[in-house]
């Protein structure tokens, strides 16, 4: 008879590949369902009312400027803008959209459209804006500033010569500079140079003196200083002063150039704010609330009759003025109206009339045209949806749109401007609601499809685990080959029918992939229906089904607790404390008596690690904590180097050595001594680099090279010190622990290194607990196994081969008792997730630590290093998990697959918790939760592969049980 092991291995490989592809594709469903932008084409532009109040527009975007840092009572740091707010122009808060990154913020400001959330993954300057913008509708736009922002609007313009750019080199964006405000100084100087040269070029002069022109000044200094020094630093606050003085100089020179003709409109705002950690990206109000100040031609002056009094205005000392808050996309129609150009065709911004200083007739006409522009989008979207639906249900509130349009026109003709404005704004809101109505038109179908797909994966993978790793082979039950073929044919017909239905609906290509996975997974489940039915009925007939059900229910409760931890990481603190205190109390008394040292170690390490989950995720640099963490790691490494030979020779109670060479580990391994030296150098380098950066001396080349060499050594040492036959597992784990330590030290700015030390102790104590507990309770587990054997019929030789995938006959099958080990593993993963930050929030991780490696702005390399830092605890956990699985005699993939098969319970929770309304903080958080959960399988496969590589062949001695 053929060996069943290759067949099982092939099935396992297919399952893992299927799981990765399924979760990668289904992760994208969040954008297709909730956040695919309703971008429509085929409209004709609607021009703003004429004559325009301004001939030219100047847009200042202070990248990364928070509203509170500009408007707070210490506004004297920006005296020119303060004077504008108090005496000349209008002001308010511009609320940005998630994600609060530079690209989508500028798209909203300049195109009036909230770009597809997924567009942030496409890059910045290499992905031009693919729809209409204010710049594209202008006669000519000159832009000055960052090479990361300017090209996307220039390359996306219908006429490449319409948008001209002046950019500094990318290497100017250096976070180690004494003051990144030099980026803004460069912009203001470059504008002065431009005007000097323009005096000598008649073509440029003619363009400058024409109408419908735009100047765009992108000021990146605040963003760079905020990242490098935090938004409350003197560098950031002084940069506000520099921007203020630069704008004052620009305005004076500009007005003089145009002989103070009063035909210029000025708009000052920001693309996003910044958290106290110097990051942005999520929906935190510090990131979403930006200043908006407008003045000049066509702009209303300060309104003291309708003052807004709330916590913002009082705290800022501006409670005697009217504050006009807007959504970020509203700025685009405002700019279009001011210079009389067509509104960007995909703009969904609502014109903020309070900023306009013009006649009531002009305002009414502007509001009406703004509404008509959005209405044209609505018509195109409606007709597109109508043409693809078998039964079309139109948006009910715009069925009489023609009557509403005629009513508005009649009101304007009768000079009832206030009523006309109200009706126009009502029409604009209805159009936006209508666009959303058609955006979510297929939500019920799509969400149902995705949910059924995830349930299909859970069912399919669990059946694989039961059949191959839990011993439920039911050798007497074989699915009929003809029946399996009929299921396949039925699945093909079902997919073809759904594909035809989606083709008629002109569905997005991704939907075909969703259906394909759904049909395939449920076809596989249906092929195993006899096995599944026998599995259910045989367990129900046994006497242990209630106990098994209870354990499964507790496991499910554990998954729900983990779901809650994503919203409040603090919930993991009591969970860890309970695990540290209660679990030992539930073990047999003999175990507690014989292993008091291990139990105390487990309790102390759990309580110590739990503290970090209560600490704030926003913290300043504290090299004392970094140094303390490094010293503790160094001391623990010295301790391990000294006692490791004793462990390897089994001189400590509780182990039994199988080492073939009794003299191989009498002295501390040389590799560990080398690692201790690297850790010591890391502590010295990180302190020296930090002190030099604080002193504004820049990043020393020697320190930079040393940091990169240490990073390379951390990856090289575990590979060079490969696992040899008979190498003790503790020796290997110590090498891994010390290899990753320098990375964490170099990338830490506060308590992260301390967390690494405490978390490592928790992992080691968990390993010792599981090993000793399994050894001393293996007889009860054996009885459970025997009970399972009585309940079902097995083909023992085939099942054993499938279960172990190994020639080691000591491997056993999974039982419900192993759910506890899986639960602890999942809890430890979440502890690693949230130990030093909230992984669901982009702004909870600081990039300051990457300055030990480089300081020139490079978002992708910065993100890569931050991700490396985040992954370090998981690599260590994966290595320990591999040893735990082998220590309790489970096949390598069994416990791993059990985890993968069930964690989509969490994914479904997050899928239905996703929000596309409410605060941007809520929206951004729910998106990241789903993406993390859905990507968990890919993450776990990487971890398992790394763990298998690191500890795959180490010697794991049997545990000697103490006798009373």
Short mmCIF file of C-alpha atoms in Angstrom, two decimals, residues 544-758:
data_model
loop_
_atom_site.label_atom_id
_atom_site.label_comp_id
_atom_site.label_asym_id
_atom_site.label_seq_id
_atom_site.Cartn_x
_atom_site.Cartn_y
_atom_site.Cartn_z
CA UNK A 544 -17.97 13.26 26.70
CA UNK A 545 -19.63 15.55 24.18
CA UNK A 546 -20.84 17.97 26.83
CA UNK A 547 -17.33 18.41 28.22
CA UNK A 548 -15.91 18.88 24.73
CA UNK A 549 -18.64 21.41 23.94
CA UNK A 550 -17.85 23.33 27.14
CA UNK A 551 -14.16 23.52 26.27
CA UNK A 552 -15.01 24.71 22.78
CA UNK A 553 -17.35 27.34 24.19
CA UNK A 554 -14.65 28.61 26.55
CA UNK A 555 -12.27 28.82 23.60
CA UNK A 556 -14.87 30.85 21.73
CA UNK A 557 -15.24 33.17 24.75
CA UNK A 558 -11.46 33.60 24.72
CA UNK A 559 -11.61 34.68 21.07
CA UNK A 560 -14.30 37.24 21.92
CA UNK A 561 -12.15 38.61 24.74
CA UNK A 562 -9.36 39.05 22.21
CA UNK A 563 -11.78 40.95 19.99
CA UNK A 564 -12.47 43.30 22.89
CA UNK A 565 -8.72 43.77 23.47
CA UNK A 566 -8.42 45.45 20.07
CA UNK A 567 -10.65 48.23 21.35
CA UNK A 568 -9.17 48.37 24.86
CA UNK A 569 -5.71 46.84 25.15
CA UNK A 570 -5.96 47.21 28.92
CA UNK A 571 -8.28 44.18 29.02
CA UNK A 572 -5.22 41.99 28.46
CA UNK A 573 -3.80 43.07 31.82
CA UNK A 574 -6.42 41.27 33.97
CA UNK A 575 -6.38 38.41 31.46
CA UNK A 576 -2.63 37.94 31.99
CA UNK A 577 -2.96 38.26 35.74
CA UNK A 578 -5.77 35.68 35.77
CA UNK A 579 -3.66 33.35 33.61
CA UNK A 580 -0.72 33.83 35.96
CA UNK A 581 -2.70 33.20 39.15
CA UNK A 582 -5.72 31.04 38.27
CA UNK A 583 -4.21 28.55 35.81
CA UNK A 584 -1.65 27.21 38.35
CA UNK A 585 -4.48 26.80 40.87
CA UNK A 586 -6.36 24.55 38.42
CA UNK A 587 -3.45 22.16 38.00
CA UNK A 588 -3.21 18.97 40.10
CA UNK A 589 -2.01 19.41 43.66
CA UNK A 590 0.92 17.13 43.05
CA UNK A 591 2.02 19.33 40.17
CA UNK A 592 1.75 22.46 42.32
CA UNK A 593 3.75 20.82 45.08
CA UNK A 594 6.54 19.52 42.86
CA UNK A 595 6.93 22.66 40.69
CA UNK A 596 6.57 25.65 43.00
CA UNK A 597 9.59 27.34 41.41
CA UNK A 598 8.18 27.16 37.87
CA UNK A 599 4.77 28.32 39.10
CA UNK A 600 6.27 31.32 40.87
CA UNK A 601 8.30 32.16 37.77
CA UNK A 602 5.12 32.01 35.65
CA UNK A 603 3.15 34.21 38.05
CA UNK A 604 5.85 36.88 38.36
CA UNK A 605 6.54 37.05 34.61
CA UNK A 606 2.81 37.31 33.75
CA UNK A 607 2.24 40.10 36.26
CA UNK A 608 5.39 41.93 35.12
CA UNK A 609 4.39 41.76 31.45
CA UNK A 610 0.82 42.83 32.21
CA UNK A 611 2.06 46.20 33.47
CA UNK A 612 3.10 47.29 29.99
CA UNK A 613 -0.44 46.92 28.67
CA UNK A 614 -1.55 49.64 31.07
CA UNK A 615 1.16 52.11 30.07
CA UNK A 616 0.34 54.89 27.58
CA UNK A 617 1.23 54.26 23.94
CA UNK A 618 2.38 57.86 23.60
CA UNK A 619 5.66 58.49 25.37
CA UNK A 620 8.75 60.65 25.06
CA UNK A 621 12.25 59.37 24.60
CA UNK A 622 13.71 58.09 27.86
CA UNK A 623 17.15 56.60 27.39
CA UNK A 624 17.27 55.54 31.03
CA UNK A 625 14.53 52.99 30.38
CA UNK A 626 16.19 51.87 27.15
CA UNK A 627 19.48 51.40 28.99
CA UNK A 628 17.81 49.57 31.88
CA UNK A 629 16.10 47.20 29.47
CA UNK A 630 19.37 46.59 27.65
CA UNK A 631 21.21 45.89 30.92
CA UNK A 632 18.53 43.41 32.05
CA UNK A 633 18.80 41.61 28.71
CA UNK A 634 22.59 41.60 29.03
CA UNK A 635 22.49 40.25 32.59
CA UNK A 636 19.98 37.55 31.63
CA UNK A 637 22.24 36.58 28.73
CA UNK A 638 25.24 36.28 31.07
CA UNK A 639 23.15 34.18 33.44
CA UNK A 640 22.07 31.93 30.57
CA UNK A 641 25.64 31.61 29.27
CA UNK A 642 26.80 30.47 32.72
CA UNK A 643 23.98 28.00 33.42
CA UNK A 644 23.44 26.75 29.89
CA UNK A 645 26.07 23.98 30.17
CA UNK A 646 24.26 22.75 33.27
CA UNK A 647 20.96 22.61 31.39
CA UNK A 648 22.54 20.87 28.43
CA UNK A 649 24.08 18.22 30.66
CA UNK A 650 20.79 17.82 32.56
CA UNK A 651 22.34 18.79 35.91
CA UNK A 652 19.23 20.72 36.85
CA UNK A 653 16.33 18.76 38.31
CA UNK A 654 13.49 17.97 35.98
CA UNK A 655 15.39 17.21 32.75
CA UNK A 656 16.82 14.13 31.16
CA UNK A 657 19.56 14.64 28.60
CA UNK A 658 19.82 12.74 25.36
CA UNK A 659 22.99 14.46 24.23
CA UNK A 660 25.27 12.14 22.31
CA UNK A 661 28.42 14.05 23.24
CA UNK A 662 28.64 14.67 27.01
CA UNK A 663 31.53 17.14 26.58
CA UNK A 664 29.98 19.38 23.93
CA UNK A 665 28.61 22.11 26.23
CA UNK A 666 30.94 22.33 29.22
CA UNK A 667 31.74 26.00 28.52
CA UNK A 668 29.53 28.89 27.45
CA UNK A 669 29.10 28.75 23.66
CA UNK A 670 31.26 31.23 21.79
CA UNK A 671 28.25 32.45 19.80
CA UNK A 672 26.52 33.57 22.99
CA UNK A 673 29.59 35.46 24.15
CA UNK A 674 29.67 37.21 20.77
CA UNK A 675 25.99 38.11 21.13
CA UNK A 676 26.59 39.58 24.58
CA UNK A 677 29.29 41.80 23.08
CA UNK A 678 26.86 42.94 20.33
CA UNK A 679 24.22 43.76 22.94
CA UNK A 680 26.71 45.81 24.93
CA UNK A 681 27.73 47.72 21.78
CA UNK A 682 24.04 48.33 20.98
CA UNK A 683 23.50 49.93 24.39
CA UNK A 684 26.52 52.19 23.89
CA UNK A 685 25.61 53.15 20.32
CA UNK A 686 21.96 53.91 21.03
CA UNK A 687 22.89 56.21 23.92
CA UNK A 688 25.61 58.00 21.96
CA UNK A 689 23.39 58.44 18.87
CA UNK A 690 20.51 59.76 20.96
CA UNK A 691 22.69 62.32 22.75
CA UNK A 692 24.17 63.56 19.47
CA UNK A 693 20.76 63.88 17.81
CA UNK A 694 19.44 65.80 20.81
CA UNK A 695 22.43 68.12 20.55
CA UNK A 696 21.54 68.67 16.85
CA UNK A 697 24.92 67.25 15.78
CA UNK A 698 23.35 64.92 13.26
CA UNK A 699 23.70 61.16 12.89
CA UNK A 700 27.41 60.15 13.05
CA UNK A 701 28.46 58.00 10.11
CA UNK A 702 30.26 55.54 12.40
CA UNK A 703 27.14 55.05 14.52
CA UNK A 704 24.98 54.68 11.42
CA UNK A 705 27.25 52.03 9.89
CA UNK A 706 27.52 50.22 13.22
CA UNK A 707 23.73 50.15 13.61
CA UNK A 708 23.24 48.64 10.17
CA UNK A 709 26.00 46.08 10.81
CA UNK A 710 24.37 45.09 14.10
CA UNK A 711 21.03 44.76 12.36
CA UNK A 712 22.63 42.50 9.75
CA UNK A 713 24.37 40.42 12.42
CA UNK A 714 21.06 39.84 14.20
CA UNK A 715 19.80 38.08 11.11
CA UNK A 716 23.09 36.37 10.27
CA UNK A 717 23.98 34.85 13.66
CA UNK A 718 20.92 32.55 13.98
CA UNK A 719 21.52 31.31 10.43
CA UNK A 720 25.25 30.78 10.92
CA UNK A 721 24.67 29.04 14.23
CA UNK A 722 22.46 26.49 12.55
CA UNK A 723 20.61 23.82 14.48
CA UNK A 724 22.78 20.73 14.76
CA UNK A 725 21.60 17.25 15.54
CA UNK A 726 21.26 16.92 19.29
CA UNK A 727 21.51 20.66 20.04
CA UNK A 728 19.64 21.44 23.24
CA UNK A 729 16.49 23.49 22.78
CA UNK A 730 17.39 25.95 25.56
CA UNK A 731 20.71 26.73 23.93
CA UNK A 732 18.93 27.50 20.68
CA UNK A 733 16.27 29.65 22.35
CA UNK A 734 18.94 31.66 24.17
CA UNK A 735 20.71 32.31 20.85
CA UNK A 736 17.44 33.47 19.30
CA UNK A 737 16.57 35.65 22.30
CA UNK A 738 19.97 37.35 22.28
CA UNK A 739 19.99 37.69 18.47
CA UNK A 740 16.82 39.78 18.39
CA UNK A 741 17.69 41.84 21.47
CA UNK A 742 20.06 44.34 19.74
CA UNK A 743 17.36 45.12 17.13
CA UNK A 744 14.89 45.96 19.85
CA UNK A 745 17.43 48.03 21.77
CA UNK A 746 18.42 50.08 18.71
CA UNK A 747 14.78 50.65 17.78
CA UNK A 748 13.59 51.57 21.29
CA UNK A 749 13.05 55.03 22.69
CA UNK A 750 11.44 54.18 26.03
CA UNK A 751 10.15 51.06 27.80
CA UNK A 752 10.14 48.79 24.71
CA UNK A 753 13.38 47.02 25.66
CA UNK A 754 11.99 46.37 29.14
CA UNK A 755 8.89 44.86 27.54
CA UNK A 756 11.07 42.58 25.40
CA UNK A 757 12.83 41.30 28.53
CA UNK A 758 9.62 40.69 30.50
#
